[in-house]
Amino acid sequence: MSPVPAPAVPRTGPPAGPPPRPAARRRADIEEMFTGERHLWLATAGPDGPHMIPLAFAWDGTDLVMMTRRGSRTVANLRRTVRARAALGTARDVVLVDGPVSLREPAELPGRVRALFDRLPLNPDRVPGVIALCLRPERISAWRGLPEIPGRTVMSGGDWLG
């Protein structure tokens, strides 16, 4: 007697989920995440390969501002290659931010940015030897589930799309 083959399972397309958010809603959600979240993952590249660390950050309306120690691997990588990627959110609510990072002396930053330092554990007023990392978004991708993957790029060239 020969085995009976299992019935074929028909493919019905991508899993159902909520419809994609309009561009304006997605932008508002990203800006809310920038002001409401406290931590991100920052990825840089160096001669030994990729390097990713968690950092506290503050959004000044233009840049994601972080502090780290001057002698860190992250700073060494950014001195070689000024580009980085930040990741915020969860696997189901993803925001990726790509752009150049400028290394700045904390005292040189405008007062409105220095006022945000209280949100950061490495506040230069309390912790000596830190330097500011200012990530200027050039490209932002964001998605909540598979239905949003096709339109995930919401900023390109530093300009919001849609």
PDB file of N, CA, C and O in Angstrom, residues 67-106:
ATOM      1  N   MET A  67      25.201  60.656  24.600  1.00  0.00           N
ATOM      2  CA  MET A  67      26.509  60.893  25.213  1.00  0.00           C
ATOM      3  C   MET A  67      27.190  59.550  25.404  1.00  0.00           C
ATOM      4  O   MET A  67      26.551  58.543  25.713  1.00  0.00           O
ATOM      5  N   THR A  68      28.512  59.558  25.225  1.00  0.00           N
ATOM      6  CA  THR A  68      29.306  58.369  25.518  1.00  0.00           C
ATOM      7  C   THR A  68      30.706  58.819  25.906  1.00  0.00           C
ATOM      8  O   THR A  68      31.059  59.990  25.747  1.00  0.00           O
ATOM      9  N   ARG A  69      31.478  57.895  26.394  1.00  0.00           N
ATOM     10  CA  ARG A  69      32.850  58.218  26.812  1.00  0.00           C
ATOM     11  C   ARG A  69      33.728  58.435  25.584  1.00  0.00           C
ATOM     12  O   ARG A  69      33.597  57.756  24.582  1.00  0.00           O
ATOM     13  N   ARG A  70      34.635  59.394  25.691  1.00  0.00           N
ATOM     14  CA  ARG A  70      35.493  59.770  24.570  1.00  0.00           C
ATOM     15  C   ARG A  70      36.338  58.617  24.040  1.00  0.00           C
ATOM     16  O   ARG A  70      36.601  58.550  22.847  1.00  0.00           O
ATOM     17  N   GLY A  71      36.766  57.734  24.899  1.00  0.00           N
ATOM     18  CA  GLY A  71      37.650  56.641  24.495  1.00  0.00           C
ATOM     19  C   GLY A  71      36.921  55.395  24.040  1.00  0.00           C
ATOM     20  O   GLY A  71      37.547  54.353  23.843  1.00  0.00           O
ATOM     21  N   SER A  72      35.624  55.476  23.817  1.00  0.00           N
ATOM     22  CA  SER A  72      34.846  54.283  23.473  1.00  0.00           C
ATOM     23  C   SER A  72      35.111  53.831  22.034  1.00  0.00           C
ATOM     24  O   SER A  72      35.546  54.601  21.181  1.00  0.00           O
ATOM     25  N   ARG A  73      34.819  52.569  21.796  1.00  0.00           N
ATOM     26  CA  ARG A  73      34.926  52.016  20.443  1.00  0.00           C
ATOM     27  C   ARG A  73      33.969  52.745  19.491  1.00  0.00           C
ATOM     28  O   ARG A  73      34.291  52.972  18.321  1.00  0.00           O
ATOM     29  N   THR A  74      32.806  53.125  19.995  1.00  0.00           N
ATOM     30  CA  THR A  74      31.848  53.860  19.174  1.00  0.00           C
ATOM     31  C   THR A  74      32.456  55.157  18.653  1.00  0.00           C
ATOM     32  O   THR A  74      32.359  55.466  17.462  1.00  0.00           O
ATOM     33  N   VAL A  75      33.099  55.915  19.521  1.00  0.00           N
ATOM     34  CA  VAL A  75      33.718  57.181  19.115  1.00  0.00           C
ATOM     35  C   VAL A  75      34.849  56.911  18.118  1.00  0.00           C
ATOM     36  O   VAL A  75      34.970  57.609  17.096  1.00  0.00           O
ATOM     37  N   ALA A  76      35.672  55.909  18.378  1.00  0.00           N
ATOM     38  CA  ALA A  76      36.752  55.568  17.443  1.00  0.00           C
ATOM     39  C   ALA A  76      36.179  55.223  16.065  1.00  0.00           C
ATOM     40  O   ALA A  76      36.698  55.672  15.037  1.00  0.00           O
ATOM     41  N   ASN A  77      35.110  54.449  16.036  1.00  0.00           N
ATOM     42  CA  ASN A  77      34.479  54.101  14.755  1.00  0.00           C
ATOM     43  C   ASN A  77      33.955  55.341  14.049  1.00  0.00           C
ATOM     44  O   ASN A  77      34.108  55.485  12.828  1.00  0.00           O
ATOM     45  N   LEU A  78      33.320  56.242  14.797  1.00  0.00           N
ATOM     46  CA  LEU A  78      32.741  57.443  14.184  1.00  0.00           C
ATOM     47  C   LEU A  78      33.815  58.415  13.704  1.00  0.00           C
ATOM     48  O   LEU A  78      33.569  59.199  12.786  1.00  0.00           O
ATOM     49  N   ARG A  79      34.989  58.363  14.279  1.00  0.00           N
ATOM     50  CA  ARG A  79      36.088  59.207  13.788  1.00  0.00           C
ATOM     51  C   ARG A  79      36.555  58.718  12.413  1.00  0.00           C
ATOM     52  O   ARG A  79      37.051  59.498  11.611  1.00  0.00           O
ATOM     53  N   ARG A  80      36.394  57.422  12.144  1.00  0.00           N
ATOM     54  CA  ARG A  80      36.764  56.854  10.841  1.00  0.00           C
ATOM     55  C   ARG A  80      35.640  56.989   9.820  1.00  0.00           C
ATOM     56  O   ARG A  80      35.869  57.284   8.664  1.00  0.00           O
ATOM     57  N   THR A  81      34.441  56.658  10.241  1.00  0.00           N
ATOM     58  CA  THR A  81      33.267  56.653   9.365  1.00  0.00           C
ATOM     59  C   THR A  81      32.151  57.359  10.114  1.00  0.00           C
ATOM     60  O   THR A  81      31.670  56.843  11.116  1.00  0.00           O
ATOM     61  N   VAL A  82      31.728  58.485   9.633  1.00  0.00           N
ATOM     62  CA  VAL A  82      30.793  59.318  10.393  1.00  0.00           C
ATOM     63  C   VAL A  82      29.351  58.831  10.342  1.00  0.00           C
ATOM     64  O   VAL A  82      28.486  59.413  10.974  1.00  0.00           O
ATOM     65  N   ARG A  83      29.078  57.759   9.616  1.00  0.00           N
ATOM     66  CA  ARG A  83      27.699  57.286   9.481  1.00  0.00           C
ATOM     67  C   ARG A  83      27.393  56.217  10.525  1.00  0.00           C
ATOM     68  O   ARG A  83      28.245  55.437  10.913  1.00  0.00           O
ATOM     69  N   ALA A  84      26.110  56.201  10.933  1.00  0.00           N
ATOM     70  CA  ALA A  84      25.653  55.214  11.911  1.00  0.00           C
ATOM     71  C   ALA A  84      24.188  54.898  11.637  1.00  0.00           C
ATOM     72  O   ALA A  84      23.519  55.588  10.865  1.00  0.00           O
ATOM     73  N   ARG A  85      23.714  53.848  12.297  1.00  0.00           N
ATOM     74  CA  ARG A  85      22.295  53.477  12.247  1.00  0.00           C
ATOM     75  C   ARG A  85      21.811  53.334  13.681  1.00  0.00           C
ATOM     76  O   ARG A  85      22.449  52.673  14.499  1.00  0.00           O
ATOM     77  N   ALA A  86      20.674  53.959  13.965  1.00  0.00           N
ATOM     78  CA  ALA A  86      20.020  53.802  15.262  1.00  0.00           C
ATOM     79  C   ALA A  86      18.762  52.970  15.055  1.00  0.00           C
ATOM     80  O   ALA A  86      18.075  53.109  14.041  1.00  0.00           O
ATOM     81  N   ALA A  87      18.478  52.114  16.022  1.00  0.00           N
ATOM     82  CA  ALA A  87      17.267  51.291  15.992  1.00  0.00           C
ATOM     83  C   ALA A  87      16.485  51.569  17.258  1.00  0.00           C
ATOM     84  O   ALA A  87      17.033  51.553  18.358  1.00  0.00           O
ATOM     85  N   LEU A  88      15.187  51.838  17.076  1.00  0.00           N
ATOM     86  CA  LEU A  88      14.278  52.080  18.196  1.00  0.00           C
ATOM     87  C   LEU A  88      13.074  51.166  18.042  1.00  0.00           C
ATOM     88  O   LEU A  88      12.749  50.736  16.939  1.00  0.00           O
ATOM     89  N   GLY A  89      12.391  50.946  19.146  1.00  0.00           N
ATOM     90  CA  GLY A  89      11.152  50.189  19.099  1.00  0.00           C
ATOM     91  C   GLY A  89      11.360  48.718  19.370  1.00  0.00           C
ATOM     92  O   GLY A  89      12.317  48.317  20.032  1.00  0.00           O
ATOM     93  N   THR A  90      10.440  47.933  18.836  1.00  0.00           N
ATOM     94  CA  THR A  90      10.446  46.491  19.042  1.00  0.00           C
ATOM     95  C   THR A  90      10.412  45.814  17.675  1.00  0.00           C
ATOM     96  O   THR A  90      10.288  46.477  16.647  1.00  0.00           O
ATOM     97  N   ALA A  91      10.449  44.501  17.671  1.00  0.00           N
ATOM     98  CA  ALA A  91      10.378  43.764  16.413  1.00  0.00           C
ATOM     99  C   ALA A  91       9.033  43.972  15.713  1.00  0.00           C
ATOM    100  O   ALA A  91       8.910  43.731  14.518  1.00  0.00           O
ATOM    101  N   ARG A  92       8.035  44.431  16.433  1.00  0.00           N
ATOM    102  CA  ARG A  92       6.714  44.676  15.841  1.00  0.00           C
ATOM    103  C   ARG A  92       6.410  46.148  15.617  1.00  0.00           C
ATOM    104  O   ARG A  92       5.362  46.488  15.081  1.00  0.00           O
ATOM    105  N   ASP A  93       7.318  47.010  16.036  1.00  0.00           N
ATOM    106  CA  ASP A  93       7.166  48.454  15.829  1.00  0.00           C
ATOM    107  C   ASP A  93       8.571  49.020  15.640  1.00  0.00           C
ATOM    108  O   ASP A  93       9.179  49.537  16.567  1.00  0.00           O
ATOM    109  N   VAL A  94       9.083  48.900  14.428  1.00  0.00           N
ATOM    110  CA  VAL A  94      10.485  49.164  14.116  1.00  0.00           C
ATOM    111  C   VAL A  94      10.675  50.574  13.580  1.00  0.00           C
ATOM    112  O   VAL A  94       9.910  51.023  12.729  1.00  0.00           O
ATOM    113  N   VAL A  95      11.728  51.246  14.061  1.00  0.00           N
ATOM    114  CA  VAL A  95      12.178  52.515  13.480  1.00  0.00           C
ATOM    115  C   VAL A  95      13.696  52.416  13.341  1.00  0.00           C
ATOM    116  O   VAL A  95      14.400  52.191  14.327  1.00  0.00           O
ATOM    117  N   LEU A  96      14.186  52.566  12.109  1.00  0.00           N
ATOM    118  CA  LEU A  96      15.619  52.584  11.824  1.00  0.00           C
ATOM    119  C   LEU A  96      15.976  53.964  11.294  1.00  0.00           C
ATOM    120  O   LEU A  96      15.297  54.476  10.393  1.00  0.00           O
ATOM    121  N   VAL A  97      17.026  54.544  11.859  1.00  0.00           N
ATOM    122  CA  VAL A  97      17.446  55.899  11.488  1.00  0.00           C
ATOM    123  C   VAL A  97      18.894  55.824  11.012  1.00  0.00           C
ATOM    124  O   VAL A  97      19.769  55.395  11.759  1.00  0.00           O
ATOM    125  N   ASP A  98      19.141  56.256   9.780  1.00  0.00           N
ATOM    126  CA  ASP A  98      20.483  56.289   9.211  1.00  0.00           C
ATOM    127  C   ASP A  98      20.896  57.728   8.991  1.00  0.00           C
ATOM    128  O   ASP A  98      20.078  58.550   8.550  1.00  0.00           O
ATOM    129  N   GLY A  99      22.173  58.011   9.252  1.00  0.00           N
ATOM    130  CA  GLY A  99      22.660  59.352   8.972  1.00  0.00           C
ATOM    131  C   GLY A  99      24.039  59.587   9.538  1.00  0.00           C
ATOM    132  O   GLY A  99      24.613  58.727  10.211  1.00  0.00           O
ATOM    133  N   PRO A 100      24.565  60.774   9.270  1.00  0.00           N
ATOM    134  CA  PRO A 100      25.874  61.127   9.804  1.00  0.00           C
ATOM    135  C   PRO A 100      25.773  61.486  11.288  1.00  0.00           C
ATOM    136  O   PRO A 100      24.749  61.973  11.751  1.00  0.00           O
ATOM    137  N   VAL A 101      26.863  61.227  11.983  1.00  0.00           N
ATOM    138  CA  VAL A 101      26.946  61.562  13.412  1.00  0.00           C
ATOM    139  C   VAL A 101      28.094  62.542  13.590  1.00  0.00           C
ATOM    140  O   VAL A 101      29.227  62.265  13.206  1.00  0.00           O
ATOM    141  N   SER A 102      27.785  63.694  14.159  1.00  0.00           N
ATOM    142  CA  SER A 102      28.844  64.645  14.488  1.00  0.00           C
ATOM    143  C   SER A 102      29.210  64.472  15.951  1.00  0.00           C
ATOM    144  O   SER A 102      28.346  64.243  16.803  1.00  0.00           O
ATOM    145  N   LEU A 103      30.508  64.536  16.229  1.00  0.00           N
ATOM    146  CA  LEU A 103      31.025  64.488  17.604  1.00  0.00           C
ATOM    147  C   LEU A 103      31.148  65.930  18.063  1.00  0.00           C
ATOM    148  O   LEU A 103      31.819  66.742  17.422  1.00  0.00           O
ATOM    149  N   ARG A 104      30.483  66.248  19.158  1.00  0.00           N
ATOM    150  CA  ARG A 104      30.437  67.642  19.611  1.00  0.00           C
ATOM    151  C   ARG A 104      30.809  67.724  21.088  1.00  0.00           C
ATOM    152  O   ARG A 104      30.460  66.837  21.875  1.00  0.00           O
ATOM    153  N   GLU A 105      31.443  68.794  21.434  1.00  0.00           N
ATOM    154  CA  GLU A 105      31.703  69.083  22.841  1.00  0.00           C
ATOM    155  C   GLU A 105      30.371  69.479  23.467  1.00  0.00           C
ATOM    156  O   GLU A 105      29.668  70.352  22.928  1.00  0.00           O
ATOM    157  N   PRO A 106      29.999  68.877  24.584  1.00  0.00           N
ATOM    158  CA  PRO A 106      28.708  69.202  25.196  1.00  0.00           C
ATOM    159  C   PRO A 106      28.524  70.704  25.462  1.00  0.00           C
ATOM    160  O   PRO A 106      27.441  71.237  25.238  1.00  0.00           O
TER     161      PRO A 106
END
